[in-house]
Short mmCIF file of C-alpha atoms and ligand atoms in Angstrom, two decimals:
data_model
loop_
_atom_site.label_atom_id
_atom_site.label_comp_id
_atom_site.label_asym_id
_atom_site.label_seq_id
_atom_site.Cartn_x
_atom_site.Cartn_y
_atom_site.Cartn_z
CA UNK A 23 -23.28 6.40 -12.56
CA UNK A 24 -24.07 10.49 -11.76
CA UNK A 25 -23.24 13.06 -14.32
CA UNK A 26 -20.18 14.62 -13.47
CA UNK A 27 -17.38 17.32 -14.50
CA UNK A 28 -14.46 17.04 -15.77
CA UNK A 29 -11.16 19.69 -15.49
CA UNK A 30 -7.27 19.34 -16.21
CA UNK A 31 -5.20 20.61 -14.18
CA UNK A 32 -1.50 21.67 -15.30
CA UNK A 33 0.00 22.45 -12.25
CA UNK A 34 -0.07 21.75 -8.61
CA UNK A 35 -0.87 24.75 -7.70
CA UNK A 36 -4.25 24.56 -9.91
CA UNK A 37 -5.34 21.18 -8.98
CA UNK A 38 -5.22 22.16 -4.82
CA UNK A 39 -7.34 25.40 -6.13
CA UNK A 40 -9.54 23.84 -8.16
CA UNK A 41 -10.04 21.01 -5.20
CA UNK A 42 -11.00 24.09 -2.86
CA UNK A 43 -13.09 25.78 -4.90
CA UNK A 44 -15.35 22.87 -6.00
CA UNK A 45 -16.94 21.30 -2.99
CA UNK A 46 -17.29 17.29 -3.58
CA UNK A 47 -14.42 17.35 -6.15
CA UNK A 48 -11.71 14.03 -6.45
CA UNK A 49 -8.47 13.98 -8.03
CA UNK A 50 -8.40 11.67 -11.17
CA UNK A 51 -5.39 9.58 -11.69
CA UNK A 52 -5.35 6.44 -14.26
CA UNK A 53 -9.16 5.92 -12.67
CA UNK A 54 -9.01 2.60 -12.74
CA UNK A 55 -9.83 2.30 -8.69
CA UNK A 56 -12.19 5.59 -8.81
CA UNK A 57 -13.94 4.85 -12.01
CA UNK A 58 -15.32 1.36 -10.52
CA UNK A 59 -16.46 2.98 -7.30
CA UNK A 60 -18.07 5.42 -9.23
CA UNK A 61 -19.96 2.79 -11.35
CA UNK A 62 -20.92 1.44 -8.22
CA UNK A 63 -22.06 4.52 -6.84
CA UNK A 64 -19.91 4.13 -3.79
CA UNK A 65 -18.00 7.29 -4.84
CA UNK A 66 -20.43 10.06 -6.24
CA UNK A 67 -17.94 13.15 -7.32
CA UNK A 68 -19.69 16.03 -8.99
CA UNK A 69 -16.22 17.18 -10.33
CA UNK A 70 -13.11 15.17 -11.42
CA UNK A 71 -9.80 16.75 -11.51
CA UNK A 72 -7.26 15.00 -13.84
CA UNK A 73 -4.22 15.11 -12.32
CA UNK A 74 -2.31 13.00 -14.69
CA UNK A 75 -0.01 15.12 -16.57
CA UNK A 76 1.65 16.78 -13.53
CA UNK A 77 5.19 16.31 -12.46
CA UNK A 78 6.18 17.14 -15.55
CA UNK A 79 10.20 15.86 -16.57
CA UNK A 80 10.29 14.53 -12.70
CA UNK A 81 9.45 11.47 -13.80
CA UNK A 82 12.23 9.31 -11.56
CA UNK A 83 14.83 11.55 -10.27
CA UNK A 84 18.22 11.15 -7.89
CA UNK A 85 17.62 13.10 -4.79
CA UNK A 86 20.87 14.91 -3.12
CA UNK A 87 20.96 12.58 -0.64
CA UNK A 88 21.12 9.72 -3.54
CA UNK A 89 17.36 8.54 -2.83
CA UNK A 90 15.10 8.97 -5.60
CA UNK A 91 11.95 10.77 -5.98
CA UNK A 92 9.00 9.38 -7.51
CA UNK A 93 6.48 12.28 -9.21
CA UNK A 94 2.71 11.18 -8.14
CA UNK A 95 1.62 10.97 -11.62
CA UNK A 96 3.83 8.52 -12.63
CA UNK A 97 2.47 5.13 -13.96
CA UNK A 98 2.98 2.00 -12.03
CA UNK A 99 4.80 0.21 -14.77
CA UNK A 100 6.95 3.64 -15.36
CA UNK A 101 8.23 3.14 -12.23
CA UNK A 102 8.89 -0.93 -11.65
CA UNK A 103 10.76 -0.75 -15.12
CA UNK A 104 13.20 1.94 -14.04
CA UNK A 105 16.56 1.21 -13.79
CA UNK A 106 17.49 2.73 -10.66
CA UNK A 107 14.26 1.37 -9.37
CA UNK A 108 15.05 -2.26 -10.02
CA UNK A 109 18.68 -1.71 -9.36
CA UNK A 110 18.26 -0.38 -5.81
CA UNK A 111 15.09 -1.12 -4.42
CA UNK A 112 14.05 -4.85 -6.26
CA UNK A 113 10.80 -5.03 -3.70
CA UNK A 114 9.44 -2.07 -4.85
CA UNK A 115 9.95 -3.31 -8.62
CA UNK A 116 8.48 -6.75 -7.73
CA UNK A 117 5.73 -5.53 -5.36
CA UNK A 118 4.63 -3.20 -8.26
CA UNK A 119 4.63 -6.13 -11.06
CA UNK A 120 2.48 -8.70 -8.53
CA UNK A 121 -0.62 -6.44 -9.10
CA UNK A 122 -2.84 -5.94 -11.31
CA UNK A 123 -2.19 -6.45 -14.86
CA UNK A 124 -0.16 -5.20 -17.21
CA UNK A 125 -2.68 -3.28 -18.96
CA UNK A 126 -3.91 -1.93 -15.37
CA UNK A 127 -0.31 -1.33 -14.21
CA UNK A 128 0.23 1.02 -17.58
CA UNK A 129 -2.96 3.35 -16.52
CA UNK A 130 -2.71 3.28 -12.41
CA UNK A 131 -0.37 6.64 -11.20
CA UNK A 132 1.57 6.33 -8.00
CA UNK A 133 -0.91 8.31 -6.22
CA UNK A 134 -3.92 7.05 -7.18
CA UNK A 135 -1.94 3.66 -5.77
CA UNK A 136 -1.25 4.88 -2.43
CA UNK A 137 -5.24 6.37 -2.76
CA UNK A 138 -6.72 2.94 -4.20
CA UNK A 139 -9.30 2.17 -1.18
CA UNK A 140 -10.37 -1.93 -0.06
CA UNK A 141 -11.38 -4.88 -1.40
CA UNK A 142 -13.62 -5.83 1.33
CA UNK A 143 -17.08 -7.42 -0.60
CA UNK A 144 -19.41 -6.30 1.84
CA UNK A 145 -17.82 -2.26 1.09
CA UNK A 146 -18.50 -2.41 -2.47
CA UNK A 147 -22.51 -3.97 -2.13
CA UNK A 148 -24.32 -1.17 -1.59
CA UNK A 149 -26.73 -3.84 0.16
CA UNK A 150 -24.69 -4.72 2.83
CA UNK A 151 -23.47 -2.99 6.02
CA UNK A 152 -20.13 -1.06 5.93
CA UNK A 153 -19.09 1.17 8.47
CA UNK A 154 -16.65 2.58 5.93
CA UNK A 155 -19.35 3.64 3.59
CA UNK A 156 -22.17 4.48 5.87
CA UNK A 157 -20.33 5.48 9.19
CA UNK A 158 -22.46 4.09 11.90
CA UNK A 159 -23.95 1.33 10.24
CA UNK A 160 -22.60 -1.67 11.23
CA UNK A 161 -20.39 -4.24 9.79
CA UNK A 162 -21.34 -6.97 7.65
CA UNK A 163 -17.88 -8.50 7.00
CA UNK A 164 -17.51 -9.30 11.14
CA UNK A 165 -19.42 -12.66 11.09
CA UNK A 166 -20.07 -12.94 7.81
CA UNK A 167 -17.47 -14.17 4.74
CA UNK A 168 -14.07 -12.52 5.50
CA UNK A 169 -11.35 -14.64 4.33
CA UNK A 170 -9.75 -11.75 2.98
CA UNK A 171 -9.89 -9.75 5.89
CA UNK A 172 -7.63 -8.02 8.32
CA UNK A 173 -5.52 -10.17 11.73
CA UNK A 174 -4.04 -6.95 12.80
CA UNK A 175 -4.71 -3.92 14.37
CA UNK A 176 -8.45 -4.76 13.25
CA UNK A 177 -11.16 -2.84 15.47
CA UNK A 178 -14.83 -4.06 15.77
CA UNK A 179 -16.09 -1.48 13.66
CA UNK A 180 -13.72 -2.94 10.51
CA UNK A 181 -11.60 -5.00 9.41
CA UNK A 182 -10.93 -4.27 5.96
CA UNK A 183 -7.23 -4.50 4.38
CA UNK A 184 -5.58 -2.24 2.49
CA UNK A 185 -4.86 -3.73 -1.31
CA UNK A 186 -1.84 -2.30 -2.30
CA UNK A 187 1.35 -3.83 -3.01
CA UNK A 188 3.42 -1.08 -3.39
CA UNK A 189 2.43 0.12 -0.69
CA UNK A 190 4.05 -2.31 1.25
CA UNK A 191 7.30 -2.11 -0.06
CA UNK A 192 7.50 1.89 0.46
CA UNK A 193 6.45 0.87 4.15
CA UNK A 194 9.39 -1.18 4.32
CA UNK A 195 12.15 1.28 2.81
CA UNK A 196 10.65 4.30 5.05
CA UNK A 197 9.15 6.16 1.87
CA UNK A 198 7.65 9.45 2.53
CA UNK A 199 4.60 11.00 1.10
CA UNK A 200 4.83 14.63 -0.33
CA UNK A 201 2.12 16.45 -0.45
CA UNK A 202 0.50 19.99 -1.15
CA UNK A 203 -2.08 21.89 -0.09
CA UNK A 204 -3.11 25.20 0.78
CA UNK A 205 -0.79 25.59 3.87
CA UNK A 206 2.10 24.81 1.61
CA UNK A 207 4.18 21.91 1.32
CA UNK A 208 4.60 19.13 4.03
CA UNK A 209 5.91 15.49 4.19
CA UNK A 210 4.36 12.22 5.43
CA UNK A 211 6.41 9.36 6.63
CA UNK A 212 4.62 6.42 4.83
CA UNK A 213 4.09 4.37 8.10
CA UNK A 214 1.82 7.51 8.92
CA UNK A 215 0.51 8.20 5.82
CA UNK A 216 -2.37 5.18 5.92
CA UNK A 217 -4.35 4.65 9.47
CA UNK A 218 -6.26 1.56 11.48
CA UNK A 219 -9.54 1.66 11.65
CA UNK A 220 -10.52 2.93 15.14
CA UNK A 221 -13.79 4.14 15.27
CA UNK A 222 -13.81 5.92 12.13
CA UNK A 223 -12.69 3.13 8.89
CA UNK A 224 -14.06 6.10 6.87
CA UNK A 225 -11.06 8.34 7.03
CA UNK A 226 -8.11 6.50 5.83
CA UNK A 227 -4.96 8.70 5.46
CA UNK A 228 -3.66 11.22 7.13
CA UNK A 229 -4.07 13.33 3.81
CA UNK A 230 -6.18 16.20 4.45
CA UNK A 231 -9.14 17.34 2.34
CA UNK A 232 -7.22 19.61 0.46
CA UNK A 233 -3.97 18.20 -0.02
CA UNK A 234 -2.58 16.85 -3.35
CA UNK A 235 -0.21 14.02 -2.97
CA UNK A 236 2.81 15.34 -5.43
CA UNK A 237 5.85 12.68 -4.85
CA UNK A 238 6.85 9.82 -3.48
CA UNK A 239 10.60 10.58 -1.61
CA UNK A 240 12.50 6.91 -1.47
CA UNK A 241 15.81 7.08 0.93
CA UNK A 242 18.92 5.85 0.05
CA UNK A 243 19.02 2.32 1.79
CA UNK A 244 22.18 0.26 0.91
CA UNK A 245 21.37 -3.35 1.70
CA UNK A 246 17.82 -2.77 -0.48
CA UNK A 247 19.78 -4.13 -3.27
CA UNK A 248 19.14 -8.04 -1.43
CA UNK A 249 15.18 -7.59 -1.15
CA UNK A 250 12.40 -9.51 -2.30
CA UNK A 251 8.70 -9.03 -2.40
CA UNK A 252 6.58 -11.93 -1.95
CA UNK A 253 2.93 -12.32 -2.73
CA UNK A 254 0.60 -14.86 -1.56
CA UNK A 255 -2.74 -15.37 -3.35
CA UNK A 256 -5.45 -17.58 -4.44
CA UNK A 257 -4.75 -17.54 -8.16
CA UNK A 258 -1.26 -16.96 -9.99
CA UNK A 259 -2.11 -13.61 -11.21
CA UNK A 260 -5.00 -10.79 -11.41
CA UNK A 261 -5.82 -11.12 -7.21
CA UNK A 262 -4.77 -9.20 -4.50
CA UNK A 263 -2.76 -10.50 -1.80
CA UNK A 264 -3.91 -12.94 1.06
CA UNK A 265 -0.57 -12.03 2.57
CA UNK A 266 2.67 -10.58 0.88
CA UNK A 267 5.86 -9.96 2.77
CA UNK A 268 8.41 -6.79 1.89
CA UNK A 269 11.41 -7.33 3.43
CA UNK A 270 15.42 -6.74 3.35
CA UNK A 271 18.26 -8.17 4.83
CA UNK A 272 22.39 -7.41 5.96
CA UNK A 273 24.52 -9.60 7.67
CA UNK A 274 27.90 -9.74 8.50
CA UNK A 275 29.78 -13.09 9.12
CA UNK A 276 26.13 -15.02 9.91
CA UNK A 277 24.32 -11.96 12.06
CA UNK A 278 21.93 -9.99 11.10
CA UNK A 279 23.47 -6.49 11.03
CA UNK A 280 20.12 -4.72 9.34
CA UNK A 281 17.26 -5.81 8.27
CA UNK A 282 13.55 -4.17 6.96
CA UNK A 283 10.41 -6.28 6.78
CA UNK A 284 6.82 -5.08 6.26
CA UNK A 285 3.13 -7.14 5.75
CA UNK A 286 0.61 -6.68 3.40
CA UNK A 287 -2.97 -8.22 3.30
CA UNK A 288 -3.20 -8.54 6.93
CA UNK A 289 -4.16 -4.74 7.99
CA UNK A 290 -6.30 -1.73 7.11
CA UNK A 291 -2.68 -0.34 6.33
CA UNK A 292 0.55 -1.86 5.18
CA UNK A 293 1.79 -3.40 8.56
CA UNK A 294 5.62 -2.12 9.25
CA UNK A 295 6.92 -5.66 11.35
CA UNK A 296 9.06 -3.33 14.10
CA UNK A 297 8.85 -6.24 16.86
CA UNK A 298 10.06 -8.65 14.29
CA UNK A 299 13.12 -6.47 13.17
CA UNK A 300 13.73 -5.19 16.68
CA UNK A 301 14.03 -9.27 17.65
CA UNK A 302 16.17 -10.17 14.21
CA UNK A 303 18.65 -7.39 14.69
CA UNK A 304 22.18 -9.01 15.99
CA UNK A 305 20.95 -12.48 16.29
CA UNK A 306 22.32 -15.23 13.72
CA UNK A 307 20.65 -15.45 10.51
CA UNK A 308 18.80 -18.77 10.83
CA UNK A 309 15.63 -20.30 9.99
CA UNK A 310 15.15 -20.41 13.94
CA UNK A 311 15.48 -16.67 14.53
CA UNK A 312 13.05 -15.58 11.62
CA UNK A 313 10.27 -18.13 13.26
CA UNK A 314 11.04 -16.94 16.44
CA UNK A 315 10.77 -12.97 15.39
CA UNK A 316 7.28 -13.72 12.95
CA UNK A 317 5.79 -15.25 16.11
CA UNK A 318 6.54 -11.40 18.12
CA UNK A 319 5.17 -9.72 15.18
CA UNK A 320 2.03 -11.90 15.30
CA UNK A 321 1.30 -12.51 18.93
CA UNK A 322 -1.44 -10.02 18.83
CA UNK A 323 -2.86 -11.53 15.65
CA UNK A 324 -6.36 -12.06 15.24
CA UNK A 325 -8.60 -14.34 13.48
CA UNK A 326 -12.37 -13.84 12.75
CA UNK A 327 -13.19 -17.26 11.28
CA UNK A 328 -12.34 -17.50 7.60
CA UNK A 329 -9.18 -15.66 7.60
CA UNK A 330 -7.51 -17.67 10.64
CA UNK A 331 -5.20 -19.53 8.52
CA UNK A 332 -3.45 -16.21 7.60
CA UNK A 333 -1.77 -15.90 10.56
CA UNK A 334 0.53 -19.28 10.19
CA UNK A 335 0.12 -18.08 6.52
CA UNK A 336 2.30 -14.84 7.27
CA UNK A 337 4.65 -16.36 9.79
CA UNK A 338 5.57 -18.96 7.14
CA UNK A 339 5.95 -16.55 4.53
CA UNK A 340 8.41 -14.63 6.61
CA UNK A 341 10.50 -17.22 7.28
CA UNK A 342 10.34 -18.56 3.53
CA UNK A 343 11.34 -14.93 2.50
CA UNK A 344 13.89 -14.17 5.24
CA UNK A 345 15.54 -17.65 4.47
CA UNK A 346 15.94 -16.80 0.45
CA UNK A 347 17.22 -13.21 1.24
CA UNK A 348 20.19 -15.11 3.95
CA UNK A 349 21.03 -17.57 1.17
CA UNK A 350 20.59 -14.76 -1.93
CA UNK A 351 23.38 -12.17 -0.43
CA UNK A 352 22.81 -11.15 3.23
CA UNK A 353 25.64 -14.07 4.28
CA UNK A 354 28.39 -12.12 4.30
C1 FAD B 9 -8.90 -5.67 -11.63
C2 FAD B 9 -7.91 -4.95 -10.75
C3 FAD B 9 -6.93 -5.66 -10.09
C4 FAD B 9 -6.01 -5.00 -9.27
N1 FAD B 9 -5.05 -5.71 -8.61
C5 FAD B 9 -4.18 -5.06 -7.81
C6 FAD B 9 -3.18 -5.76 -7.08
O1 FAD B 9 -3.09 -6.99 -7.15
N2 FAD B 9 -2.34 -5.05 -6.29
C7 FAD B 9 -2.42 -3.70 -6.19
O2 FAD B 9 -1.63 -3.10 -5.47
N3 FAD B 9 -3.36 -3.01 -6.85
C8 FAD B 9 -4.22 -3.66 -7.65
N4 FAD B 9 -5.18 -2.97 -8.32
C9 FAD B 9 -5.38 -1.59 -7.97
C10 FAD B 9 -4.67 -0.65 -8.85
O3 FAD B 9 -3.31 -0.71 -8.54
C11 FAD B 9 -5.27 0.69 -8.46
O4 FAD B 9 -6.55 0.70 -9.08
C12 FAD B 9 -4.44 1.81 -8.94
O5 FAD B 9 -3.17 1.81 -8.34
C13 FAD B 9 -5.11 3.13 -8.67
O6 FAD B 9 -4.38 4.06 -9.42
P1 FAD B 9 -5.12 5.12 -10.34
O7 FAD B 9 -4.08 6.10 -10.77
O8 FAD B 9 -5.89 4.45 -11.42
O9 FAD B 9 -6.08 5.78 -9.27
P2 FAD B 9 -7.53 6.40 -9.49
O10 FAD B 9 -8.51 5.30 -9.65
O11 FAD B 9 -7.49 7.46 -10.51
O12 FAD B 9 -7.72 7.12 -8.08
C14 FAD B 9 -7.78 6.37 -6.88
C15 FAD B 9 -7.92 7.38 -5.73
O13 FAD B 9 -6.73 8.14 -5.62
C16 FAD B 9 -7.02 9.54 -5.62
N5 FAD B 9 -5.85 10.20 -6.23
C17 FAD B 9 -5.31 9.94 -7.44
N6 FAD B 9 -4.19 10.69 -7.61
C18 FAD B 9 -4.06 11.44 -6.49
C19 FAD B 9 -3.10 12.40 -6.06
N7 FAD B 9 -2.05 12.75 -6.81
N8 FAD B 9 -3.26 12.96 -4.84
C20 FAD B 9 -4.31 12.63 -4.05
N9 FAD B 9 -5.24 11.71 -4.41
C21 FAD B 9 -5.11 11.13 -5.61
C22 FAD B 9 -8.30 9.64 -6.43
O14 FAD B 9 -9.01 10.82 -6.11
C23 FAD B 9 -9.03 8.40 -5.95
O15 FAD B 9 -9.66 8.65 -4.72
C24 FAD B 9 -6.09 -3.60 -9.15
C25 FAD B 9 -7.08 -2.87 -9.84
C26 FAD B 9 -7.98 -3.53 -10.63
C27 FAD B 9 -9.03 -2.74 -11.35
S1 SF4 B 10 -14.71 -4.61 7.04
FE1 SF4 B 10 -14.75 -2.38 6.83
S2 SF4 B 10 -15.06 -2.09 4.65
FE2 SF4 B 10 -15.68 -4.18 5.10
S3 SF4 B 10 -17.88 -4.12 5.61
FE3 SF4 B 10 -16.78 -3.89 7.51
S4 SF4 B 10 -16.66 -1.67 7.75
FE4 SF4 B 10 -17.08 -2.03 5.61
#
């Protein structure tokens, strides 16, 4: 690993100027995505700014509109143990406590989360081809060993996923990003907030070079009380998602009056399901009607080989997850 600096920042204010004024500069959170890239030499900062003890007393807070705001700094665990957390939004709770481990999930911030960058082997062997580390060079994962790779909105210059869990569970409640940077203040709905690929996997947020994420804005979302997170992997614990499934559901008398549903593992970003709500919305809640609305979301889906089996992976998790929520509270 390079030599590198190291600076606090206390306020928001001082970490965007301290980003500005030191070229090749990277916010620090717990550093327990950034610390292994830069032991791999994948990321090479010369100067890392801790942003850790910002938001100070905005911890978890009720927004006027009764949503709750989430400071960036906070720790993962902070946040799935809160009460209002668990009370109203249970998928964001459970998303959060699927990853990692404990020990990780005490360290890792909420923006370093939304930050954390793919799992993809080929990105982190500095041997191999990656168009997201070396734009222009090729792809190794395309043709070679990518079980864990992405069946949507993939382009054929990478198909990486995104690894987050709690990511996917903000895509589903319609989170947005706050952020600062030296034009001020601005807001990112978190279904913009991550991109696909394209022709450039390099750049993958919509954050700009000299923003600071600050908060995570939740809205209020009634019917988040009966939602479940569900996370399918290889081992029982300590592995990232082959496919997970965020998802909410209302009814009233048997049809489904709203519902929110949202795919991780499958995409370079968390995957918002719009065709599959759009086709659930007023039809009866049965098993029928949640296979029929996974097979719109995944008509487009694509296979490269290992990773085929994800795509009747996901459509069966839907319907698993969709079928729990109906029996758990959305009959009414
Ligand atoms: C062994 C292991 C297993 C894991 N398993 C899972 C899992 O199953 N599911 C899952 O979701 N995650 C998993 N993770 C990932 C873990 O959740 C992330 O490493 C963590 O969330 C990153 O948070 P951090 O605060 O440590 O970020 P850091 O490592 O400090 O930073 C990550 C990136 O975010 C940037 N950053 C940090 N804060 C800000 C900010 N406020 N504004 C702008 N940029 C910022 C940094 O500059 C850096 O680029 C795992 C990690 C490990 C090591
Ligand atoms: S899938 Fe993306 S991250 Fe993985 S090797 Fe290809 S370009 Fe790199």
């Amino acid at each position: 690993m390079k030599n590198f600096a190291y600076s606090r920042a206390d306020t928001v204010e001082g970490a965007v100027s301290l980003l500005s004024q030191q070229a090749n500069s990277k916010f620090l959170g717990g550093g327990t995505n950034l610390v292994d890239l830069m032991r791999e030499n994948i990321e090479q900062p010369d100067v890392l700014i801790d942003v850790t003890r910002l938001s100070p007393g905005k911890i978890i807070s009720e927004l006027p509109d009764a949503g709750l705001s989430i400071g960036a700094a906070v720790r993962n665990s902070a946040v799935a143990n809160h009460a209002l957390v668990r009370e109203r939004y249970p998928l964001l709770s459970q998303a959060i406590l699927l990853g990692a481990s404990g020990q990780i999930r005490n360290m890792a911030t909420t923006g370093g989360n939304l930050m954390q960058r793919t799992r993809c082997y080929y990105f982190y062997d500095e041997a191999s081809r990656c168009n997201k580390r070396t734009p222009g060079a090729g792809c190794d994962a395309i043709g070679g060993f990518n079980r864990i790779h992405a069946i949507l909105g993939a382009s054929e210059s990478c198909i990486a996923t995104h690894p987050s869990d709690m990511c996917v569970a903000l895509a589903a409640l319609d989170a947005t990003v706050q952020v600062q940077g030296n034009a001020g203040p601005r807001s990112i709905p978190m279904n913009d907030f991550h991109r696909l690929p394209g022709d450039t996997p390099q750049i993958e947020t919509d954050l700009k070079p000299d923003e600071l994420i600050t908060a995570i804005h939740l809205p209020p979302l009634a019917f988040a009380t009966n939602s479940r997170y569900r996370k399918v992997r290889d081992r029982a614990s300590y592995a990232f998602a082959l496919v997970s499934v965020a998802a909410a559901l209302e009814t009233e008398r048997g049809t489904i009056k709203n519902v929110r549903l949202a795919l991780g593992g499958v995409a370079h970003k968390p995957w918002r399901a719009y065709a599959a709500e759009k086709a659930m919305v007023g039809a009866k809640a049965t098993a029928e009607t949640f296979r029929r609305a996974a097979e719109e979301e995944l008509a487009d889906a694509r296979g490269r080989g290992h990773n085929d089996f994800k795509i009747e992976l996901a459509k069966r998790t839907i319907v698993s997850v969709f079928r729990e929520l109906a029996e758990a509270g959305g009959m009414r």
